[in-house]
Short mmCIF file of C-alpha atoms and ligand atoms in Angstrom, two decimals:
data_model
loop_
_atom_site.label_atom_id
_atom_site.label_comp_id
_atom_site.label_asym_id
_atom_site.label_seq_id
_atom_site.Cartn_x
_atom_site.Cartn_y
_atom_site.Cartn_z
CA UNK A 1 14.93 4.00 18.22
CA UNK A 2 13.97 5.71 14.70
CA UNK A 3 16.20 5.37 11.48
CA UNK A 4 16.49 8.39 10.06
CA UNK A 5 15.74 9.83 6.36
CA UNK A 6 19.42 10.05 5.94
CA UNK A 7 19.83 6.36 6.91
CA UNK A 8 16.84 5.44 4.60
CA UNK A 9 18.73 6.92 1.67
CA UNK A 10 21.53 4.46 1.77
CA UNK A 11 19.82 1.31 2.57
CA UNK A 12 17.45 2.22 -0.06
CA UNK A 13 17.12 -0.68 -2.84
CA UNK A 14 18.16 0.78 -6.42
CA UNK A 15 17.24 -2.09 -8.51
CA UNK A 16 13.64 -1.06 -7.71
CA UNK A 17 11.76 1.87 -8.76
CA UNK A 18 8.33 3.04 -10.02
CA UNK A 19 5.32 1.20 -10.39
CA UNK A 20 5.96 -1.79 -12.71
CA UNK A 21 7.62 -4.13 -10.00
CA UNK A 22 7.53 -7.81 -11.26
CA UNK A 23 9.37 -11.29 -10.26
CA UNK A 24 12.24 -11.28 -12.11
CA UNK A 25 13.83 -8.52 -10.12
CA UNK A 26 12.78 -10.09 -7.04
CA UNK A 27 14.73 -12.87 -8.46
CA UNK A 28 17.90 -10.90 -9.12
CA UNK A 29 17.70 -8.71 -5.78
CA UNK A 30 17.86 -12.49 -4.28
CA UNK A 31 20.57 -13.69 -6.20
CA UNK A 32 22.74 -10.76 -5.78
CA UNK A 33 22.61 -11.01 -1.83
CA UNK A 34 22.51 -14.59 -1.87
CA UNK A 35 25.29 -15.08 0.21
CA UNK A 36 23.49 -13.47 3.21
CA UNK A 37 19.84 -14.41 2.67
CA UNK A 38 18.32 -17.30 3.54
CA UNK A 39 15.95 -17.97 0.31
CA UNK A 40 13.11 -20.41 -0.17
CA UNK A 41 11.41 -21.24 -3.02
CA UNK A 42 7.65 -21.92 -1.42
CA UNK A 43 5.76 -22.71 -4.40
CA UNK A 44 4.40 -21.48 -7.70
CA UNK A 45 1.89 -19.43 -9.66
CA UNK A 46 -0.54 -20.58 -11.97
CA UNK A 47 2.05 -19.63 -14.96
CA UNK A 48 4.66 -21.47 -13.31
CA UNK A 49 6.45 -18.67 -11.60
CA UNK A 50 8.60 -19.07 -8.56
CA UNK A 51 7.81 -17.63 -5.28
CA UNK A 52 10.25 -16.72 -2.89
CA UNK A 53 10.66 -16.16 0.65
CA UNK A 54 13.29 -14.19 2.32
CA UNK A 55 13.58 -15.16 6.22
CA UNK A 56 15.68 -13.09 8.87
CA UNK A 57 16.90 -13.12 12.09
CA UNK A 58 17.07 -15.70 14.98
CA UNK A 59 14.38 -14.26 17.61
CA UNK A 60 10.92 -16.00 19.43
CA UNK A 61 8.76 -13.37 17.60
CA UNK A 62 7.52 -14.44 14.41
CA UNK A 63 6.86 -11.83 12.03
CA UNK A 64 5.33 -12.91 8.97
CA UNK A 65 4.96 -10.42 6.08
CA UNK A 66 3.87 -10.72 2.07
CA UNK A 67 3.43 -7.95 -0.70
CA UNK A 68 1.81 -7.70 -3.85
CA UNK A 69 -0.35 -10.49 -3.43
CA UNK A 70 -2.50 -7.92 -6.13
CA UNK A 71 0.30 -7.70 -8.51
CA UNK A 72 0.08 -4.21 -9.67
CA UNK A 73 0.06 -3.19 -5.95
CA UNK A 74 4.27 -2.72 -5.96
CA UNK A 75 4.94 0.11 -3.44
CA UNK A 76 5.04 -2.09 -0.42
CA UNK A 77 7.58 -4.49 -2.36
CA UNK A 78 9.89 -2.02 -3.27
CA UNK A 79 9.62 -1.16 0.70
CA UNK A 80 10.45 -4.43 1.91
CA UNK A 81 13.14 -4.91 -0.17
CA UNK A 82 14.43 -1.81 1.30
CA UNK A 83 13.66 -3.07 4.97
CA UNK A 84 15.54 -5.98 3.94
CA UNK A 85 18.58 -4.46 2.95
CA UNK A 86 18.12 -2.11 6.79
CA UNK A 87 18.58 -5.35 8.11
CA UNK A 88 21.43 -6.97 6.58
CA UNK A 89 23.41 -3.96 6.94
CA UNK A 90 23.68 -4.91 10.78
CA UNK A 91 23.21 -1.96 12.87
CA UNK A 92 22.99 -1.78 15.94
CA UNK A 93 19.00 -1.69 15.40
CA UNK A 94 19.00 -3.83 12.90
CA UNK A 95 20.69 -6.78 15.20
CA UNK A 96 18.40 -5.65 17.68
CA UNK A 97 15.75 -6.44 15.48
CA UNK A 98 17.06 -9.96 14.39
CA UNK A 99 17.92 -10.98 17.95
CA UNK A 100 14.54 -10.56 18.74
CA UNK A 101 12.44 -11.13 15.72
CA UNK A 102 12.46 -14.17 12.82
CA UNK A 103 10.94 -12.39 9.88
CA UNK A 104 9.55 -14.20 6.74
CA UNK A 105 8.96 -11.79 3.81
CA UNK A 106 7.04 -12.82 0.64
CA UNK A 107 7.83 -9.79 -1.85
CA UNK A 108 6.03 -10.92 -4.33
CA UNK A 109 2.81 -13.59 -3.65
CA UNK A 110 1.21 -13.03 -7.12
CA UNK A 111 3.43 -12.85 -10.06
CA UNK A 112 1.97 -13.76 -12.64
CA UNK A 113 -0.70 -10.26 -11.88
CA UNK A 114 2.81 -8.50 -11.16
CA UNK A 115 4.12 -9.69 -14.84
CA UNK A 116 0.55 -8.39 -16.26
CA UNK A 117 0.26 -5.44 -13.99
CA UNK A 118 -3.48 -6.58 -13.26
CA UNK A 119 -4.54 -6.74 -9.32
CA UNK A 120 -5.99 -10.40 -10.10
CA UNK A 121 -4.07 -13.94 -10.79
CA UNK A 122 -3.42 -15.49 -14.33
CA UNK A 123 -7.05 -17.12 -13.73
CA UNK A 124 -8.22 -14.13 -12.90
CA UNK A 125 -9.38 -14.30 -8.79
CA UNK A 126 -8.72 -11.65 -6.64
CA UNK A 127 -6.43 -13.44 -4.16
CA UNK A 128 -7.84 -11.16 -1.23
CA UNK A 129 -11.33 -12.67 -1.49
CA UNK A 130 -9.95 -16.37 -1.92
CA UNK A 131 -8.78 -16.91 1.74
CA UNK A 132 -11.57 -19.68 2.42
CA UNK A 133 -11.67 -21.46 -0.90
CA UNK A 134 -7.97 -21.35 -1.45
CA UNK A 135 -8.87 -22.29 -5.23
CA UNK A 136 -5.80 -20.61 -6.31
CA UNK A 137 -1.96 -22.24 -6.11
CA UNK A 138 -1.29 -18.48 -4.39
CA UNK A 139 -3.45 -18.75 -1.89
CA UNK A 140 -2.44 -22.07 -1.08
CA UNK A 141 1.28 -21.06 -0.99
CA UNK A 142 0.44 -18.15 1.58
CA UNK A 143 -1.61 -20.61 4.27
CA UNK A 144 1.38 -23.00 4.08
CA UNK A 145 3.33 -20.64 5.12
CA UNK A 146 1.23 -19.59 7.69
CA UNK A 147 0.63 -22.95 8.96
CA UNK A 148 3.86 -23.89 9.21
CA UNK A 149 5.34 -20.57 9.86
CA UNK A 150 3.15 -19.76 12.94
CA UNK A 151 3.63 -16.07 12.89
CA UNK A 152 2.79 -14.02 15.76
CA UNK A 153 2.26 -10.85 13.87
CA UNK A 154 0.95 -10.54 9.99
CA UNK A 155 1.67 -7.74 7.84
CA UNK A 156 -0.63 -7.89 4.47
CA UNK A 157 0.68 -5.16 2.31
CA UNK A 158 -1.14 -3.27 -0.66
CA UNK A 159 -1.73 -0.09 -2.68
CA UNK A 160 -4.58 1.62 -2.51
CA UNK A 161 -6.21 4.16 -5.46
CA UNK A 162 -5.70 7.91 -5.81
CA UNK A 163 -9.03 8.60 -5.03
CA UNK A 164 -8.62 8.28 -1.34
CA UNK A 165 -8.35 11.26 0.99
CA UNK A 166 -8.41 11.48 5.09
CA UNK A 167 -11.71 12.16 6.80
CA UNK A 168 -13.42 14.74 4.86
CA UNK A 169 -10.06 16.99 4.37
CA UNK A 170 -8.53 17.84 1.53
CA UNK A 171 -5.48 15.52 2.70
CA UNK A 172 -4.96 12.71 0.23
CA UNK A 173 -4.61 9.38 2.87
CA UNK A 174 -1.03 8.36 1.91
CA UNK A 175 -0.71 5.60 4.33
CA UNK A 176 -3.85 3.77 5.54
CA UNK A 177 -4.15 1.44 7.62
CA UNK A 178 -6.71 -1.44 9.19
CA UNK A 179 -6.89 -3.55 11.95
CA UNK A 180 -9.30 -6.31 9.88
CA UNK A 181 -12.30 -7.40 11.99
CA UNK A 182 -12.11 -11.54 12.88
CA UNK A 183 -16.47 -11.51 13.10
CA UNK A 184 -19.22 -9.45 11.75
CA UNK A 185 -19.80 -7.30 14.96
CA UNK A 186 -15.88 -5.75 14.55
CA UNK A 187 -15.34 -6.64 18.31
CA UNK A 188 -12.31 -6.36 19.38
CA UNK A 189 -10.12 -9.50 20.35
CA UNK A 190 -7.12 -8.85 22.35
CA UNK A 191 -5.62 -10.04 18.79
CA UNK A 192 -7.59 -7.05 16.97
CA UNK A 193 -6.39 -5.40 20.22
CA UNK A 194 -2.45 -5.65 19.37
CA UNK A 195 -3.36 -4.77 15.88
CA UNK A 196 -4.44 -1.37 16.78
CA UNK A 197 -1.54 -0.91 19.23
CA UNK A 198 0.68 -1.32 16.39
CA UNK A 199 -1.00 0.72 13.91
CA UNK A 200 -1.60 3.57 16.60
CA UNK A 201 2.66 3.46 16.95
CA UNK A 202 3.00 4.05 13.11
CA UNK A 203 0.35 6.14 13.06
CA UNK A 204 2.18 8.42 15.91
CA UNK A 205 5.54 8.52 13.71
CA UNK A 206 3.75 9.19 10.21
CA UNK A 207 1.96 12.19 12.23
CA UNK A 208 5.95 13.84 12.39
CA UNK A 209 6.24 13.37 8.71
CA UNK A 210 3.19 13.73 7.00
CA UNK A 211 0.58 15.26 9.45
CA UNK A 212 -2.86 14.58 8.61
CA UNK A 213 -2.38 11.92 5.54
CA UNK A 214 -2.67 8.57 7.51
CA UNK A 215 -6.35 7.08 7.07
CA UNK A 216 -8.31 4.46 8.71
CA UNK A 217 -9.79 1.46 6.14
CA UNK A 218 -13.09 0.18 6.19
CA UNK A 219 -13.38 -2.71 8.62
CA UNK A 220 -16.15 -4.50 7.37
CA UNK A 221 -16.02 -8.34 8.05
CA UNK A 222 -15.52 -10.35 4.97
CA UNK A 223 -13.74 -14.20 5.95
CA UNK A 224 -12.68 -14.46 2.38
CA UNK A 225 -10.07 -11.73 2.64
CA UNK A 226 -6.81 -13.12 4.28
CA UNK A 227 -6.33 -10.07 6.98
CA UNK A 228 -10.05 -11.65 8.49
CA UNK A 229 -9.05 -15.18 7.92
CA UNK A 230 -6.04 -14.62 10.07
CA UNK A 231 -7.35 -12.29 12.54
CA UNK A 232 -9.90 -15.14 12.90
CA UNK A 233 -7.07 -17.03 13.90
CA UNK A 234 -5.92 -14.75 16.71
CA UNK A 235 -2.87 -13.87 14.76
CA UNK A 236 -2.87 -10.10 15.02
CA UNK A 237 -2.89 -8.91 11.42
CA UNK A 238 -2.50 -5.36 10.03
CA UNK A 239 -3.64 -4.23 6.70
CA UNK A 240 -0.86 -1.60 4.75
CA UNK A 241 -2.58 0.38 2.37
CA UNK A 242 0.22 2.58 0.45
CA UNK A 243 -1.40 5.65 -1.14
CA UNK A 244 -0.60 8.91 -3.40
CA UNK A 245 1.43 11.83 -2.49
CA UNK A 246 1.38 14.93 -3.99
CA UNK A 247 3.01 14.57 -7.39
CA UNK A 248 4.11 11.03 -6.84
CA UNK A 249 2.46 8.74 -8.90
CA UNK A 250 5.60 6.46 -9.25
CA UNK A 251 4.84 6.45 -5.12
CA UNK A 252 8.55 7.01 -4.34
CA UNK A 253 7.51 9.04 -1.37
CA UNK A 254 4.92 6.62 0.03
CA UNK A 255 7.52 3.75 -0.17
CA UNK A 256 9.54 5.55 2.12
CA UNK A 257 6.75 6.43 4.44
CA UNK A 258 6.01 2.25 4.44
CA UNK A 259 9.53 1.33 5.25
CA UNK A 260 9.51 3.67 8.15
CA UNK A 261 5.97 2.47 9.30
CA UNK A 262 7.38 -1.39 8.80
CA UNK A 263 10.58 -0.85 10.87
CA UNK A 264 8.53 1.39 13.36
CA UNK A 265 6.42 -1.93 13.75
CA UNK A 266 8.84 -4.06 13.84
CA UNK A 267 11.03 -2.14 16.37
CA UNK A 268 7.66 -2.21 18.72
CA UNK A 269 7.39 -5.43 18.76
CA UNK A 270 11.13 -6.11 18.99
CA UNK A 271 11.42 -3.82 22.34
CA UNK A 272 8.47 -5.35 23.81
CA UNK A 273 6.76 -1.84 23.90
CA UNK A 274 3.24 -2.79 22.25
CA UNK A 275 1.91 -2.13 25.53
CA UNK A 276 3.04 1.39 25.90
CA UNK A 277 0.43 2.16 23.08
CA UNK A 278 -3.24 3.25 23.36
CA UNK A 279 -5.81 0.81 21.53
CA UNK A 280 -8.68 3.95 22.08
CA UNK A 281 -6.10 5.81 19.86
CA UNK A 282 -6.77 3.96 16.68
CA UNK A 283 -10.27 5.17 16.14
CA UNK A 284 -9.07 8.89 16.55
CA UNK A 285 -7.25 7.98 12.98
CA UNK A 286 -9.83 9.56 10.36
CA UNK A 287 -11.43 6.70 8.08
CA UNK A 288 -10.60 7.18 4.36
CA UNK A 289 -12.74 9.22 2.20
CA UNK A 290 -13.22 8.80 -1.57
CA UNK A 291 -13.12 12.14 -2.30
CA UNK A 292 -10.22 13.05 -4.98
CA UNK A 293 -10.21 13.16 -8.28
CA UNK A 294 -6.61 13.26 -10.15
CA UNK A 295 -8.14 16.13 -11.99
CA UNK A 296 -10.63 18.36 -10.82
CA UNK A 297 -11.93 20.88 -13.57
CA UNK A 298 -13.63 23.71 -11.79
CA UNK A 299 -16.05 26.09 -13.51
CA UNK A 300 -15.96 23.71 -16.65
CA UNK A 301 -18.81 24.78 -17.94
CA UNK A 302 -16.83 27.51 -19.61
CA UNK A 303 -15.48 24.65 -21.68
CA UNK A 304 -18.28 22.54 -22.01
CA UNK A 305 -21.39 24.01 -22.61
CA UNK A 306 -23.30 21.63 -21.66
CA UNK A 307 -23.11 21.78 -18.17
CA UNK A 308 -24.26 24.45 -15.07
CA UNK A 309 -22.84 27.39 -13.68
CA UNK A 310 -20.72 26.25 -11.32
CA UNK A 311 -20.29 22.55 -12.67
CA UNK A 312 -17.05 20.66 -12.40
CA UNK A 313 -15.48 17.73 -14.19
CA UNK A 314 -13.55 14.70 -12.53
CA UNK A 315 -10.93 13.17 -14.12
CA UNK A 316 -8.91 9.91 -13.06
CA UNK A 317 -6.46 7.96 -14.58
CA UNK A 318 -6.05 4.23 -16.17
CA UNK A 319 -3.13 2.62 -15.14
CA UNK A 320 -1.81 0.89 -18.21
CA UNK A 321 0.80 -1.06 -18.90
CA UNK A 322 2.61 -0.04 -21.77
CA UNK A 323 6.15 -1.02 -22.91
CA UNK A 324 7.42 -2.53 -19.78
CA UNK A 325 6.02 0.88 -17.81
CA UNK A 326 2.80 1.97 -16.78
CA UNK A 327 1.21 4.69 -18.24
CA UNK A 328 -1.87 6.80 -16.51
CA UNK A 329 -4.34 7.19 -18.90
CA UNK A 330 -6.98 10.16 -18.35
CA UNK A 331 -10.77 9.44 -18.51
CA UNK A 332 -13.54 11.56 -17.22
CA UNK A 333 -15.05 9.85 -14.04
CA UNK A 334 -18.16 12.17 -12.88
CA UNK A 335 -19.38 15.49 -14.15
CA UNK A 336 -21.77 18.15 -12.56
CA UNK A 337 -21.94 19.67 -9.51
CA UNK A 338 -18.68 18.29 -7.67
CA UNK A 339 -19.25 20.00 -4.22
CA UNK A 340 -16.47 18.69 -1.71
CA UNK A 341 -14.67 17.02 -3.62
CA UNK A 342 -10.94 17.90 -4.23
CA UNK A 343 -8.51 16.90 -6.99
CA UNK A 344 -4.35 16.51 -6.76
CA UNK A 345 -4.37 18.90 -9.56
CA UNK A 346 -7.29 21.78 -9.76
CA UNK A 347 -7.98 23.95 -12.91
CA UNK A 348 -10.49 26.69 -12.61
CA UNK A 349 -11.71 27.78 -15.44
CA UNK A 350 -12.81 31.05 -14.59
CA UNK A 351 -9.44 31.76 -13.91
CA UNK A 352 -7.25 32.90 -17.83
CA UNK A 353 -3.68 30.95 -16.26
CA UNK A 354 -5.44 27.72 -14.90
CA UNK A 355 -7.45 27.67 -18.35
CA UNK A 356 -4.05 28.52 -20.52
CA UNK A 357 -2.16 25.46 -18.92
CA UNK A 358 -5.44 23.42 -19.24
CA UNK A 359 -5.62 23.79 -22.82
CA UNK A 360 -2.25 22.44 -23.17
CA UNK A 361 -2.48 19.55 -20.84
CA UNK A 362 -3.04 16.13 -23.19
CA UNK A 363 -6.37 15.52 -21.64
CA UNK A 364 -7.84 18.58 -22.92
CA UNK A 365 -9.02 16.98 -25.98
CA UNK A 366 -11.04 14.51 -23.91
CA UNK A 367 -12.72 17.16 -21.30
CA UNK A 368 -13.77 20.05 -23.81
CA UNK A 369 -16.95 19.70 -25.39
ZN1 ZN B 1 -4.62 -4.72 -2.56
#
C-alpha cells in the first residue's frame, strides 16, 4: 500500500505552514478535531506551557512518536499533523493502520524553544543531550511517556541545516536518516537491526521520488541523546532528519517527503513486513556530507580583491525570528579556495548574467569588498 501525492494533498493540514510552528496551533489543530482525538495533556514546559499527546488506534504495536523536541525544528510537526489527519479520515489504510497499531504522537515536546524559535529550552539545554540527567521538565515528560507507554517502535523527529548534502554529490540530503547506536562500538542489536529495516523501506520509496537526496547520519554513540538512550533500551528507535530542497526553505516539500516516509513506516510495521527488508541495505545509504553553502560565489575575486584567482565565497543564512516569521539572514561563512563544495544557489563571477543578478541580490552589500 502507498498513498499517493494526490491523496497527500487533501489530508494535508492547512492551519500549518512554513517554518515558525509553535504550541498554540497545536492547541487549536486539537481543539478543532476534538471530537475524534483522544488528547492528553502530559505535562509542562519550563514556561508553563502545555504538552499534548495525540494517541490513535486500537492495535498490539506501540508506536511512539514526538517532534520538535528542538523547537525551531517544525517540518516534522507540520508532517505529523498531516499523518494525523491520514488517519482520521478512515481509509481503508488508514483503519488498517489503527487496527494494527496504537500510536502516541507528541507534536510539539519543547514549546517554549518553538515560541522562541531557538533549538534549546527556556533554560537553555539542548533536550537531545539531556536523556540521562533528565534536568529538564521536557525531558522528564518524554521518559514518562516512554515508561508508561512501552512503545515498540520510536520515531524522534528533527530538522537538520542546509548545509547537508548526500555522499560527496552535489545532492542536498533532504531526508536523512539514523539508526542511533545503543554502545560505543555501533554493534548492531537485533533492536538497531529493525531500525535499519525500517529506514532501508523509506529509504526504497524516497529513492522513487527524490533519487539520490536521502542521507545516512552520523552514528556516533552519545547516551545523552534520547535516540541512544532508547536504543539502549532495545526499543528500536529511528532518527528523522528533515532537510532542504531546492528552493524550499519554508520545507513544504520535505514535509511531504516525511509524511510519506512516516506512513511508509508505519504501514511496515502494520503489515508485519519488516522482515521483507534488507538490514545490509542501510549502509548502501550515502552518509551526509557538509558540503553546501546557501550561496556559493564563484570566481569572487572579481568582486573582492582581496582574494585568489579562482577563490570563492560561502554564504549561509541566520534563521531569525522576526515578526511572528523567520527571516534568513545572509552572512559569509568561509572564503578562499572552496574546491568541492556546492551551493543551492551558484553565482560565477566570471560570467556578466550571474554577476548582473548578483549585484542586485540584498547580500551583495555584505560579499563585495
Ligand atoms: Zn534536532
Amino acid at each position: 500500500m502507498s498513498i499517493s501525492q494526490v491523496e497527500y494533498y487533501s489530508i494535508k493540514e492547512k492551519s500549518v505552514s512554513g517554518r515558525y510552528v509553535v504550541n498554540g496551533q497545536v492547541l487549536d489543530f486539537i481543539e478543532e478535531n476534538r471530537d475524534s482525538l483522544s488528547i492528553k495533556t502530559i505535562g509542562k514546559s519550563v514556561q508553563g506551557r502545555e504538552i499534548k499527546s495525540i494517541q490513535l488506534g486500537s492495535g498490539s504495536q506501540k508506536i511512539l512518536m514526538w517532534s520538535q523536541m528542538h523547537g525551531n525544528e517544525s517540518t516534522t510537526t507540520k508532517a505529523v499533523l498531516d499523518f494525523v489527519n491520514f488517519l482520521n479520515k478512515e481509509s481503508s489504510s488508514a483503519l488498517q493502520i489503527l487496527n494494527s497499531c496504537t500510536l502516541l504522537i507528541i507534536p510539539i515536546l519543547n514549546p517554549d524553544g518553538a515560541e522562541a524559535y531557538t533549538r534549546i529550552n527556556a533554560n537553555e539545554i539542548d533536550l537531545n543531550r539531556d536523556a540521562q540527567n533528565r534536568s529538564q521538565p521536557e525531558s522528564v515528560v518524554l521518559r514518562d511517556v516512554f515508561d508508561s507507554f512501552q512503545p515498540d517502535y520510536c520515531f524522534n523527529l528533527h530538522d537538520q541545516r542546509t548545509i547537508f548534502n548526500v555522499g560527496r554529490t552535489p545532492m542536498p540530503a533532504t531526508v536523512s536518516f539514523l539508526a542511533p547506536a545503543h554502545d560505543a562500538e555501533r554493534s548492531i542489536s537485533k533492536t538497531r537491526g529493525v531500525s535499519m529495516q525500517l529506514i532501508v523501506a523509506m529509504n526504497n520509496l524516497l529513492q522513487e521520488m527524490i533519487p539520490g537526496q536521502v542521507g545516512r547520519y552520523d552514528d556516533a554513540f552519545n547516551a545523552n541523546c534520547v535516540g541512544d538512550s532508547f536504543q539502549m533500551l532495545n526499543v528500536p528507535t529511528i532518527l528523522f532528519e528533515s532537510g532542504h530542497y531546492p528552493e524550499d526553505y519554508e520545507r513544504e516539500r520535505t514535509r511531504e517527503y516525511i509524511f510519506h516516509a512516516i506512513c511508509k513506516a508505519v504501514v511496515t510495521i502494520a503489515e508485519n513486513n519488516i522482515d521483507t527488508f534488507e538490514q545490509d541495505n542501510y549502509f548502501e545509504i550515502p552518509e551526509n556530507g557538509k558540503l553546501f553553502f546557501d550561496v556559493l560565489i564563484k570566481n569572487a575575486q572579481i568582486i573582492d580583491l582581496e582574494l585568489t584567482n579562482g577563490d570563492s565565497i560561502g554564504v549561509l543564512y541566520t534563521e531569525v525570528l522576526k515578526d511572528n516569521k523567520v527571516a534568513f539572514e545572509p552572512r559569509i561563512e568561509k572564503k578562499g579556495s572552496l574546491e568541492g563544495y556546492y551551493g543551492h544557489k551558484t553565482y560565477n563571477c566570471l560570467n556578466e548574467d550571474d554577476l548582473k543578478e548578483l549585484r542586485q541580490q540584498s547580500f551583495y552589500q555584505l560579499v563585495k569588498a
